[in-house]
Coordinates of C-alpha atoms in Angstrom, one line a residue:
X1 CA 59.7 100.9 83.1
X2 CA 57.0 98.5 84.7
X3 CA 55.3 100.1 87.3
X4 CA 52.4 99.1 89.3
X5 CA 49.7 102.4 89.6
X6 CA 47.6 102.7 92.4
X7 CA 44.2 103.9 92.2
X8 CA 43.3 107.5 91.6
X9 CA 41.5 107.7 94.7
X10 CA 44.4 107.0 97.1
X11 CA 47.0 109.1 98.7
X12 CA 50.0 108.1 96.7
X13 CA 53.8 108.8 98.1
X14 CA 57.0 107.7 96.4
X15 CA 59.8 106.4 98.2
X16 CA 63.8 107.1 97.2
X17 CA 66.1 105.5 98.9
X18 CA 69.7 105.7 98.2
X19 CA 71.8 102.5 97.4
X20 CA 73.0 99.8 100.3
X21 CA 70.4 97.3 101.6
X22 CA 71.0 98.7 105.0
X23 CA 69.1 102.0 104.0
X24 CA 66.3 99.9 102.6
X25 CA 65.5 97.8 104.8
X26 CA 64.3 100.4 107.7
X27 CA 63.0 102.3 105.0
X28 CA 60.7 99.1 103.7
X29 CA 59.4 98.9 107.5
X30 CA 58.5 102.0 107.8
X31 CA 56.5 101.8 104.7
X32 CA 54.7 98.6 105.5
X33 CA 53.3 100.3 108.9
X34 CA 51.8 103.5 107.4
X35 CA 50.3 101.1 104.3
X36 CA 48.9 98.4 107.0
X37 CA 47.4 101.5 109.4
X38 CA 46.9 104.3 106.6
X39 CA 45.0 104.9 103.1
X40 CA 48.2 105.3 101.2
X41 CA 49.7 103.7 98.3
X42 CA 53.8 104.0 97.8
X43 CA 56.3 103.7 95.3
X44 CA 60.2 103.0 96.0
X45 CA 61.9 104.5 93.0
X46 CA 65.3 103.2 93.8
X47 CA 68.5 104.4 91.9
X48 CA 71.5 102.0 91.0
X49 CA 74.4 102.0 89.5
X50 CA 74.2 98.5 87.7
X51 CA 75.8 96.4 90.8
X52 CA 73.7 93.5 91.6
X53 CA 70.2 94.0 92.3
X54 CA 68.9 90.7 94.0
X55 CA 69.0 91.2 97.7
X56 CA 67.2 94.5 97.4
X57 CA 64.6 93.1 94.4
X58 CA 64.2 90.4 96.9
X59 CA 62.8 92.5 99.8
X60 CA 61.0 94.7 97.4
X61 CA 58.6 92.0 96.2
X62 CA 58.0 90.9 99.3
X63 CA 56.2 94.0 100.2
X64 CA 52.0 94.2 100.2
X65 CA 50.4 95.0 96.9
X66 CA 50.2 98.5 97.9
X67 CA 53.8 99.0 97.9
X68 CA 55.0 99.1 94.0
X69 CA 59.0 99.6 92.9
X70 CA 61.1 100.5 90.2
X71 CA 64.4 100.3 89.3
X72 CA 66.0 103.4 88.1
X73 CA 68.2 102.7 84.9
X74 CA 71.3 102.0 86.1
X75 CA 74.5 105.2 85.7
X76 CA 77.1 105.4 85.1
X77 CA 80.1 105.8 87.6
X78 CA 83.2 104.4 85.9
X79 CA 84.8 108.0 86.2
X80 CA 85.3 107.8 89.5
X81 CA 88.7 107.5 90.9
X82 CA 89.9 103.6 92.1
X83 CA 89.9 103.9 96.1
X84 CA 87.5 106.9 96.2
X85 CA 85.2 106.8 99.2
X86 CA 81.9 104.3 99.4
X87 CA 80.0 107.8 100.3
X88 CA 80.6 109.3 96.6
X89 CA 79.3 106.4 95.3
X90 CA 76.3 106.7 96.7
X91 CA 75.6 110.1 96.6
X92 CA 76.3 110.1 92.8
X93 CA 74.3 106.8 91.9
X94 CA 71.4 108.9 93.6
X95 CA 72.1 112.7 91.9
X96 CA 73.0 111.3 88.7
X97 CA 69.6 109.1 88.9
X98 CA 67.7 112.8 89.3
X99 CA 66.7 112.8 85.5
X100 CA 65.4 109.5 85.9
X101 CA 63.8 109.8 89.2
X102 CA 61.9 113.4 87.1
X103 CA 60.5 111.2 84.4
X104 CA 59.4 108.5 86.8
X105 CA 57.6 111.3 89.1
X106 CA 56.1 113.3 86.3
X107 CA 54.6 109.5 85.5
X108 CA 53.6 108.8 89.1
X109 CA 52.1 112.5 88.7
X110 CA 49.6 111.6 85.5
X111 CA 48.4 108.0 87.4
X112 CA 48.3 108.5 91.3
X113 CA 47.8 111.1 93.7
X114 CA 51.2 111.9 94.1
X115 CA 51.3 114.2 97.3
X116 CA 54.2 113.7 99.4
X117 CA 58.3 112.5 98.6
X118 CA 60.0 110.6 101.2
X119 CA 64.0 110.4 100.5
X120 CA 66.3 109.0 103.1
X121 CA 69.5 109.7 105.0
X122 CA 71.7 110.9 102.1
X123 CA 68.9 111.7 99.5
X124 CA 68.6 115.7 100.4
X125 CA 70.8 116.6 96.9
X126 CA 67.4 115.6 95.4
X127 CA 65.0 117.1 97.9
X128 CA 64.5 120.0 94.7
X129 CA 62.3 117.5 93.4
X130 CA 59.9 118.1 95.8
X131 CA 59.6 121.7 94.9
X132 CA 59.2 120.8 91.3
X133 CA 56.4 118.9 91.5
X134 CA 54.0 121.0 94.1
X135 CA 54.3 118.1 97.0
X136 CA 56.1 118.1 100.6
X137 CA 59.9 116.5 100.9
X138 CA 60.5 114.3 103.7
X139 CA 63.4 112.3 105.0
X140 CA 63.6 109.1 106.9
X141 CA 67.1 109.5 108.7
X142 CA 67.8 105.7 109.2
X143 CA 71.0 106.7 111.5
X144 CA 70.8 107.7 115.2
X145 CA 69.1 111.3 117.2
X146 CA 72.7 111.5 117.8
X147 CA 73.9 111.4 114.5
X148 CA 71.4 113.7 113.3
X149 CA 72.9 116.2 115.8
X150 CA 76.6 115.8 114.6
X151 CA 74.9 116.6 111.1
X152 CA 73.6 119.8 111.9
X153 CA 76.3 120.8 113.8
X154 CA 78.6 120.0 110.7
X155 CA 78.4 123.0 109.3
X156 CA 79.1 125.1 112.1
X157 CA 82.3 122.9 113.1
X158 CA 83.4 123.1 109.6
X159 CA 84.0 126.6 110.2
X160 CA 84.9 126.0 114.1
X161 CA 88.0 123.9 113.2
X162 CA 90.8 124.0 110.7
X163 CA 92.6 120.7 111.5
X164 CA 90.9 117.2 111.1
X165 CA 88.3 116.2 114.0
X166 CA 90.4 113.5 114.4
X167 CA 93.5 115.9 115.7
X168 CA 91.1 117.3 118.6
X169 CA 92.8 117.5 121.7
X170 CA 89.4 117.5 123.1
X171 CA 85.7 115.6 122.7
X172 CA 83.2 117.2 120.5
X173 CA 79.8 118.7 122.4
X174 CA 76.7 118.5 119.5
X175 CA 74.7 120.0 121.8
X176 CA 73.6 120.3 125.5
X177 CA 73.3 116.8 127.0
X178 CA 74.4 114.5 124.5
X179 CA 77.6 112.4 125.5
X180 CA 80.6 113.7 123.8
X181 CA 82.2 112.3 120.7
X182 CA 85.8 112.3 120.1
X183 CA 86.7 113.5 117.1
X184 CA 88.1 110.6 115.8
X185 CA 84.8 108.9 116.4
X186 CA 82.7 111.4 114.2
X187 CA 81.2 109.7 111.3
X188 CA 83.9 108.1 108.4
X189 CA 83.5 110.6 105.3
X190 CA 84.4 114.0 107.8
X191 CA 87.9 112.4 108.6
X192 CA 90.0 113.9 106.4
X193 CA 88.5 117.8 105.3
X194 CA 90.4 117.5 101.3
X195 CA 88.9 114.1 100.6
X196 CA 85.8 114.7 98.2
X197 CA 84.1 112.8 100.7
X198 CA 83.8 115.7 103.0
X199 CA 82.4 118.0 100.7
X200 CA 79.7 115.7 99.9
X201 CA 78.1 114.9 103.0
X202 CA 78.5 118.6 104.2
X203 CA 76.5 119.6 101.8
X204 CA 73.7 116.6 102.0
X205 CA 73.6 118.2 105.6
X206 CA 73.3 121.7 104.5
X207 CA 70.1 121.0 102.6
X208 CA 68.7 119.1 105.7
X209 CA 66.9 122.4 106.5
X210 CA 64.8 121.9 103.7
X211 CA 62.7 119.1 104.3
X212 CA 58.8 119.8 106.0
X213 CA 60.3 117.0 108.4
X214 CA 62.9 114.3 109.7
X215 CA 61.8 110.9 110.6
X216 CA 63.9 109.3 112.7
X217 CA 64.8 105.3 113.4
X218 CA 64.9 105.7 117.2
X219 CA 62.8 106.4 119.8
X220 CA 62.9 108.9 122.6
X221 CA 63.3 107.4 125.9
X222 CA 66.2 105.7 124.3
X223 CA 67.9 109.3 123.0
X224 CA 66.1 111.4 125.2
X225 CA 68.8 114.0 125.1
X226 CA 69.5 114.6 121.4
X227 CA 65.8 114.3 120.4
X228 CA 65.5 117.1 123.2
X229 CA 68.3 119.2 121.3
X230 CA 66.8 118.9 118.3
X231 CA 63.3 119.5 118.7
X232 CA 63.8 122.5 121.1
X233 CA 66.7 124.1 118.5
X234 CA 64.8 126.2 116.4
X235 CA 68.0 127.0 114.2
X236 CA 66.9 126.0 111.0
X237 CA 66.1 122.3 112.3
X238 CA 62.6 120.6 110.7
X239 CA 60.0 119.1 112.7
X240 CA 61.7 116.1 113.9
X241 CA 59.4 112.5 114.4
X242 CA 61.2 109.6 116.5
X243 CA 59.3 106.6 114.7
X244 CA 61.7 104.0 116.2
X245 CA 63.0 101.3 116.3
X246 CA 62.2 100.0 112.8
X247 CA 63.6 96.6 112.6
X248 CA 62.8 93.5 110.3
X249 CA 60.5 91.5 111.6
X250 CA 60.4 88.6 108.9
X251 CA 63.3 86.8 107.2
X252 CA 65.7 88.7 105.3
X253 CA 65.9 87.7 101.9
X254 CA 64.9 84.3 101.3
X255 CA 65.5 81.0 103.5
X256 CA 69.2 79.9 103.1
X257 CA 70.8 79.2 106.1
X258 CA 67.6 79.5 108.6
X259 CA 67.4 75.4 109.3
X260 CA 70.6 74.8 110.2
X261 CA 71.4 78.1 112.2
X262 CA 67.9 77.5 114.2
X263 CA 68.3 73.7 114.7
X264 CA 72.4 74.7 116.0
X265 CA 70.9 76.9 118.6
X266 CA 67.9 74.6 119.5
X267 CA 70.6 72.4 121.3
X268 CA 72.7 74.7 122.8
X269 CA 72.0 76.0 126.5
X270 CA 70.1 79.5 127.4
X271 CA 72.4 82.5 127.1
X272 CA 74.9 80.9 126.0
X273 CA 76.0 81.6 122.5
X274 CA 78.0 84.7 121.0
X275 CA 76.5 85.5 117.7
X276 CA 79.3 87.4 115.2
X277 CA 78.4 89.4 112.2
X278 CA 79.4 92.0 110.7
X279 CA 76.4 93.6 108.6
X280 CA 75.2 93.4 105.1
X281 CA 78.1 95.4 103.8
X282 CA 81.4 94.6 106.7
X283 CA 84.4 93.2 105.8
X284 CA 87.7 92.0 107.6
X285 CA 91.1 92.0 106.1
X286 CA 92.8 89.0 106.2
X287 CA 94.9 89.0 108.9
X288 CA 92.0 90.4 111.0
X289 CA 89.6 87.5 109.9
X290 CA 92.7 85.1 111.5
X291 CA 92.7 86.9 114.3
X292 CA 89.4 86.5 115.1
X293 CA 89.1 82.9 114.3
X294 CA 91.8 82.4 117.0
X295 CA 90.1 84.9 119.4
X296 CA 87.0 82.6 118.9
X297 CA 88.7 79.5 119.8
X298 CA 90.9 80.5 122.3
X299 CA 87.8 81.7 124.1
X300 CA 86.2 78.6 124.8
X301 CA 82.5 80.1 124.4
X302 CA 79.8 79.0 122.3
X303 CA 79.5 81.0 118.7
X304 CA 77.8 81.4 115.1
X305 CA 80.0 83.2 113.3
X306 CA 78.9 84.7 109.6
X307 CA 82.3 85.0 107.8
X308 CA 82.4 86.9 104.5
X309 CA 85.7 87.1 102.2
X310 CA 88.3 88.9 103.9
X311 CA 89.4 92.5 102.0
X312 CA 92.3 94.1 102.3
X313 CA 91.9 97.3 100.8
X314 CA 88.2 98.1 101.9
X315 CA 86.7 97.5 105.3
X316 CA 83.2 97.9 103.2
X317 CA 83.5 96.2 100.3
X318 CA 80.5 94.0 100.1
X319 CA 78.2 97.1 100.9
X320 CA 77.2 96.8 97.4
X321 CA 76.8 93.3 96.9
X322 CA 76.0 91.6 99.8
X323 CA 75.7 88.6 98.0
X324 CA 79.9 88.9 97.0
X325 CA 81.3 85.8 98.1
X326 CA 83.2 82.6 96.9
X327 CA 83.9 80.4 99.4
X328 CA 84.8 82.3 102.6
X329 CA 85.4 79.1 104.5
X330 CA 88.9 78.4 102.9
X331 CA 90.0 82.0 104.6
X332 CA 89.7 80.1 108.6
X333 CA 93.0 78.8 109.6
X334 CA 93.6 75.2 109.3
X335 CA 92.0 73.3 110.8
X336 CA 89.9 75.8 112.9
X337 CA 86.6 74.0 111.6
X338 CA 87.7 70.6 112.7
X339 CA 89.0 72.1 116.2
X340 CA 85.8 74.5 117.1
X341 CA 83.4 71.8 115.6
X342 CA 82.1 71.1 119.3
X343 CA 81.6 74.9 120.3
X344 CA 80.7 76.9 117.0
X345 CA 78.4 77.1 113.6
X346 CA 80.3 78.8 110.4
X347 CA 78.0 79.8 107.9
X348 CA 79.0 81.7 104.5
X349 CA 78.1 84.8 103.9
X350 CA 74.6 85.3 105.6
X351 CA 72.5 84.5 108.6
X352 CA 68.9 85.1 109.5
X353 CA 69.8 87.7 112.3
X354 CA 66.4 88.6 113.5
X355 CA 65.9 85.2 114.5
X356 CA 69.5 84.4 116.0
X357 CA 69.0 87.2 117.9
X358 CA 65.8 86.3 119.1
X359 CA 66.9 82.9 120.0
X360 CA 67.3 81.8 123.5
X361 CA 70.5 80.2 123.5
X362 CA 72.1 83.6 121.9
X363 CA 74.1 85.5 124.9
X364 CA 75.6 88.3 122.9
X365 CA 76.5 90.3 119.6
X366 CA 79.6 90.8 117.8
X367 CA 79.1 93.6 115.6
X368 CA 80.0 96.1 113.8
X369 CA 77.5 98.9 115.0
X370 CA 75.6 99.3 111.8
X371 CA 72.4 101.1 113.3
X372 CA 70.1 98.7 112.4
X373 CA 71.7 95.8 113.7
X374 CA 72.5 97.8 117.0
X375 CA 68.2 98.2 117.3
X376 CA 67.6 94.8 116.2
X377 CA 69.9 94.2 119.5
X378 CA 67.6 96.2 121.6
X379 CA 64.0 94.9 120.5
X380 CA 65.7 91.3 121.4
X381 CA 67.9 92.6 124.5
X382 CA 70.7 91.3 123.3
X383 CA 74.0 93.0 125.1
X384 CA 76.8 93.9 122.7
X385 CA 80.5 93.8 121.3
X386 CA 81.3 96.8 119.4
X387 CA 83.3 96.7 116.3
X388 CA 82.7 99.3 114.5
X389 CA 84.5 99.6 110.6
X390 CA 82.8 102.0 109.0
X391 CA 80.6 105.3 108.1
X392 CA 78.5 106.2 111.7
X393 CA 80.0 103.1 113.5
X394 CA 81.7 104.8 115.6
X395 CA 80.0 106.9 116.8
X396 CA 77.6 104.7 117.3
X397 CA 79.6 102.4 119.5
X398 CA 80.0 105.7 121.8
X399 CA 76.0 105.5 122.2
X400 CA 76.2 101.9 123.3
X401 CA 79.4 101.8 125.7
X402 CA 79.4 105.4 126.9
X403 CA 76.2 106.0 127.0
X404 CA 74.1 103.3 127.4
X405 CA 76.8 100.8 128.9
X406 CA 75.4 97.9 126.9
X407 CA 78.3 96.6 124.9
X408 CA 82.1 96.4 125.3
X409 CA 84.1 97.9 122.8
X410 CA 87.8 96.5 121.2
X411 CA 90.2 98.3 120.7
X412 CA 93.2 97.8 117.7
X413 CA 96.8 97.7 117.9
X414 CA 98.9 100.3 116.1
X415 CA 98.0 98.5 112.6
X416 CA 94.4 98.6 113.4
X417 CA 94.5 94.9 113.8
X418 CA 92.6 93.8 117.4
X419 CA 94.4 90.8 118.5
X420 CA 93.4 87.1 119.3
X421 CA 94.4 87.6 123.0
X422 CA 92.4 90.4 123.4
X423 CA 89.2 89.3 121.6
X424 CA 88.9 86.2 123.5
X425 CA 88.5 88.3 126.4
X426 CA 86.4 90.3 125.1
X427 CA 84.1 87.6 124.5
X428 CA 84.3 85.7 127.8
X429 CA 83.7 88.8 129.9
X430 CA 80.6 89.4 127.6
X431 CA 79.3 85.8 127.7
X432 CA 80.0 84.4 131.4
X433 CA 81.6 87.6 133.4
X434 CA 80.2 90.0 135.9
X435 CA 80.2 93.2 133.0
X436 CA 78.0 90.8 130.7
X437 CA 75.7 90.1 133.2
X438 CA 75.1 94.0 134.2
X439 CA 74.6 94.6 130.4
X440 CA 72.0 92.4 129.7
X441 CA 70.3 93.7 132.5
X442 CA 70.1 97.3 130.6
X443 CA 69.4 95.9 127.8
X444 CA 66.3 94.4 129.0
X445 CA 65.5 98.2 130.2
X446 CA 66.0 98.9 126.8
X447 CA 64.0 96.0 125.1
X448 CA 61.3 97.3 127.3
X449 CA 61.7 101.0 126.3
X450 CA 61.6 100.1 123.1
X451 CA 58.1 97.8 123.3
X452 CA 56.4 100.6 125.0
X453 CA 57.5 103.3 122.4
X454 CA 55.6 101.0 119.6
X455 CA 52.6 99.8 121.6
X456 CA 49.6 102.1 120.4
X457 CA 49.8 104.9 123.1
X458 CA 53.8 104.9 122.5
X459 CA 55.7 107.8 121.8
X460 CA 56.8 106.2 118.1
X461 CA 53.4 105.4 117.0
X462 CA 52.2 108.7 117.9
X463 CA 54.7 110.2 115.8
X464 CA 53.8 107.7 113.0
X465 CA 50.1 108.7 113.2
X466 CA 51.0 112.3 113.6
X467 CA 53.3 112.3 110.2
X468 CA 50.1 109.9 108.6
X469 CA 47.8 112.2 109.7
X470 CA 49.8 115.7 108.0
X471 CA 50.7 113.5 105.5
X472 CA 46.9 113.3 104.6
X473 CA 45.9 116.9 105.1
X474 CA 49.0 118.8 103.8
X475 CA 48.8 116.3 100.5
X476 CA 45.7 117.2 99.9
X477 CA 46.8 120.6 99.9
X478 CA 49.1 120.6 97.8
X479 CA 47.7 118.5 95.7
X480 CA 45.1 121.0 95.5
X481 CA 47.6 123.6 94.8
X482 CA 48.8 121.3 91.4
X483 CA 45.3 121.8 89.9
X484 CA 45.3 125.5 90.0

């Protein structure tokens, strides 16, 4: 296994993150600030089980020289059960890469100054590691404060509740101050208690406790009230470090699709354009992607709408392969190109979202919720229409219409289909109605929050130096500790 050694004299950390180009991306950010302001060197050791590659090789070489990789030989999952939850096959792809992930530390360990381990948001069944080889465990929770509360209270509701959240007569309290959740809104894999699912991420958050610390993509003045909870709740909870919001600030894997998108927008007036996308990994079943095709029209406003294949038996199907596609156009109803051709841009499959949504003819996001795309929203104050499909979604789309009261969120039929009717609405209240207009002023509070937090007196970049800085010392430490 190729691997690019740094010298003997720097502070070396490895980097696992688990699969989905979603975790890697903040993840990637997050490493390219310590390795621009810090002495460190890095290594992503990144486990797979033999999907396709590019997207995340891709953003991997694109990273300074200081920043190395490796690809994990791929395992092997082919025993688990057709249907079975998106969350098993991450969490096994990364346990069943542990004997890989030893060898590639224990050669990390004879070339570099290996002296801290930085897993992220579902990579605690491997925090062990860290004890094995004398250095700190940390992890980089690329989720919400908010979601980090629901996962340490997991355990405790687990044995608070028999029946499934989602039966809950009433809303769930984390903890003091945070909005309540309904239980139908908690995360995806706690929604039904027998699934194997469950099991799994109760016990990546049982093991939470054993990381030196949890970084956190957010910041605090936008969750002042969980980042509160948690660092004043001594019950077994980490030092937590809000180093937020980590977003992409360059293209996202290559240039396909930036010309035309850019030059589309270029011509269209300020505010004016509702930009739909549903993340790296979203899909839409069939009927759903007609639905919104007719929504779109029958609204009248401006759009650039990414489509993807539609899926019918997996509302994440492409988290895997982002690149999975044929030719998603022939899915639109006839003749919907020819008819929108005056008001909208298609595009297959991806988008260059950072600059969309930096654009000044782009008015509002369709989403799904995905956490980063809901912070890219923020550092560009861009107000929101929650559609949330999978994993956190949810729960995240209580953050931004309860809570903050920048996005609108739909709302499905009985058969979890949300109709044409109601989607155009959706859209033209967002774009040119009264509720739009109040939301992109909050958001604009936001945007600002979130510029202060990474100036360099900002609460994020303290947090960033302060981890850097213990990082340094306690590495040192323990690396000291190895030679004895």
């Amino acid at each position: 296994m190729a691997m690019e050694a740094a010298a003997q004299s720097t502070l070396h950390i490895a980097i696992i993150p688990t699969p989905g180009l979603g975790h890697l991306i903040p993840l990637t950010e997050l490493i390219k600030q310590l390795s621009r302001r810090h002495n460190f060197s890095f290594t992503f050791l990144v486990p797979t089980d033999g999907s396709s590659t590019e997207s995340q090789t891709s953003l991997l070489q694109s990273l300074p020289a200081s920043i190395a990789h490796a690809f994990l030989p791929p395992v092997d999952l082919s025993d688990i059960p057709a249907g079975s939850h998106l969350l098993i096959r991450v969490i096994l792809t990364l346990t069943r890469s542990i004997p890989a992930l030893r060898d590639s530390l224990t050669t990390l360990t004879g070339s570099t100054r290996l002296v801290a381990l930085i897993f992220d948001v579902l990579g605690s069944p491997a925090l062990d590691l860290a004890g094995e080889f004398r250095v700190p465990a940390y992890i980089f929770y690329t989720c919400s404060a908010m979601n980090l509360c629901s996962a340490f209270c997991l355990p405790k509701l687990d044995l608070m509740y028999s029946c499934e959240y989602r039966d809950l007569p009433e809303p769930v309290h984390f903890f003091p101050g945070c909005v309540p959740v309904q239980g139908v809104d908690m995360v995806d894999p706690v929604q039904d208690k027998k699934n194997e699912a469950y099991k799994r991420i109760l016990d990546v958050a049982k093991q939470y406790h054993k990381a030196a610390g949890i970084l956190v993509n957010s910041f605090l003045n936008l969750e002042p009230a969980p980042f509160e909870a948690l660092m004043q709740n001594g019950d077994g909870i980490p030092p937590i470090y809000p180093v937020g919001p980590l977003v992409r600030t360059g293209l996202e894997h290559g240039l396909a699709g930036l010309g035309c998108c850019l030059r589309w927008l270029d011509k269209q007036p300020s505010g004016s354009v509702l930009f739909v996308s549903f993340g790296s990994g979203g899909t839409l079943s069939s009927d759903q992607l007609t639905e919104l095709a007719f929504g779109l029209e029958i609204s009248g406003q401006r759009f650039l709408w990414v489509v993807r294949n539609p899926n019918d038996m997996s509302l994440s199907a492409a988290y895997f392969d982002p690149q999975l596609c044929s030719d998603p156009l022939q899915f639109l109803p006839n003749g919907f190109l020819d008819r929108t051709g005056e008001l909208g841009l298609v595009v297959p499959s991806w988008a260059p979202q950072v600059q969309i949504l930096s654009h000044s003819s782009t008015g509002g996001f369709l989403t799904h919720c995905g956490w980063n795309s809901i912070l890219e929203s923020i550092v560009h104050g861009v107000p929101l229409i929650a559609w949330p499909l999978y994993a956190e979604q949810r729960m995240n789309s209580v953050e931004v219409t309860e809570d903050w009261k920048v996005a609108l969120r739909v709302k499905p039929n009985e058969k979890g289909i949300v109709e044409r009717e109601q989607i155009a609405g959706y859209v033209s209240r967002l774009i040119e109605g009264w509720e739009g207009k109040a939301m992109r002023e909050r958001m604009k509070v936001l945007q600002g929050a979130a510029e202060a937090a990474l100036g360099n007196d900002g609460s994020s970049s303290k947090s960033r130096n302060e981890i850097a800085h213990i990082l340094m010392t306690e590495g040192k430490s323990h690396e000291s500790l190895n030679k004895i």
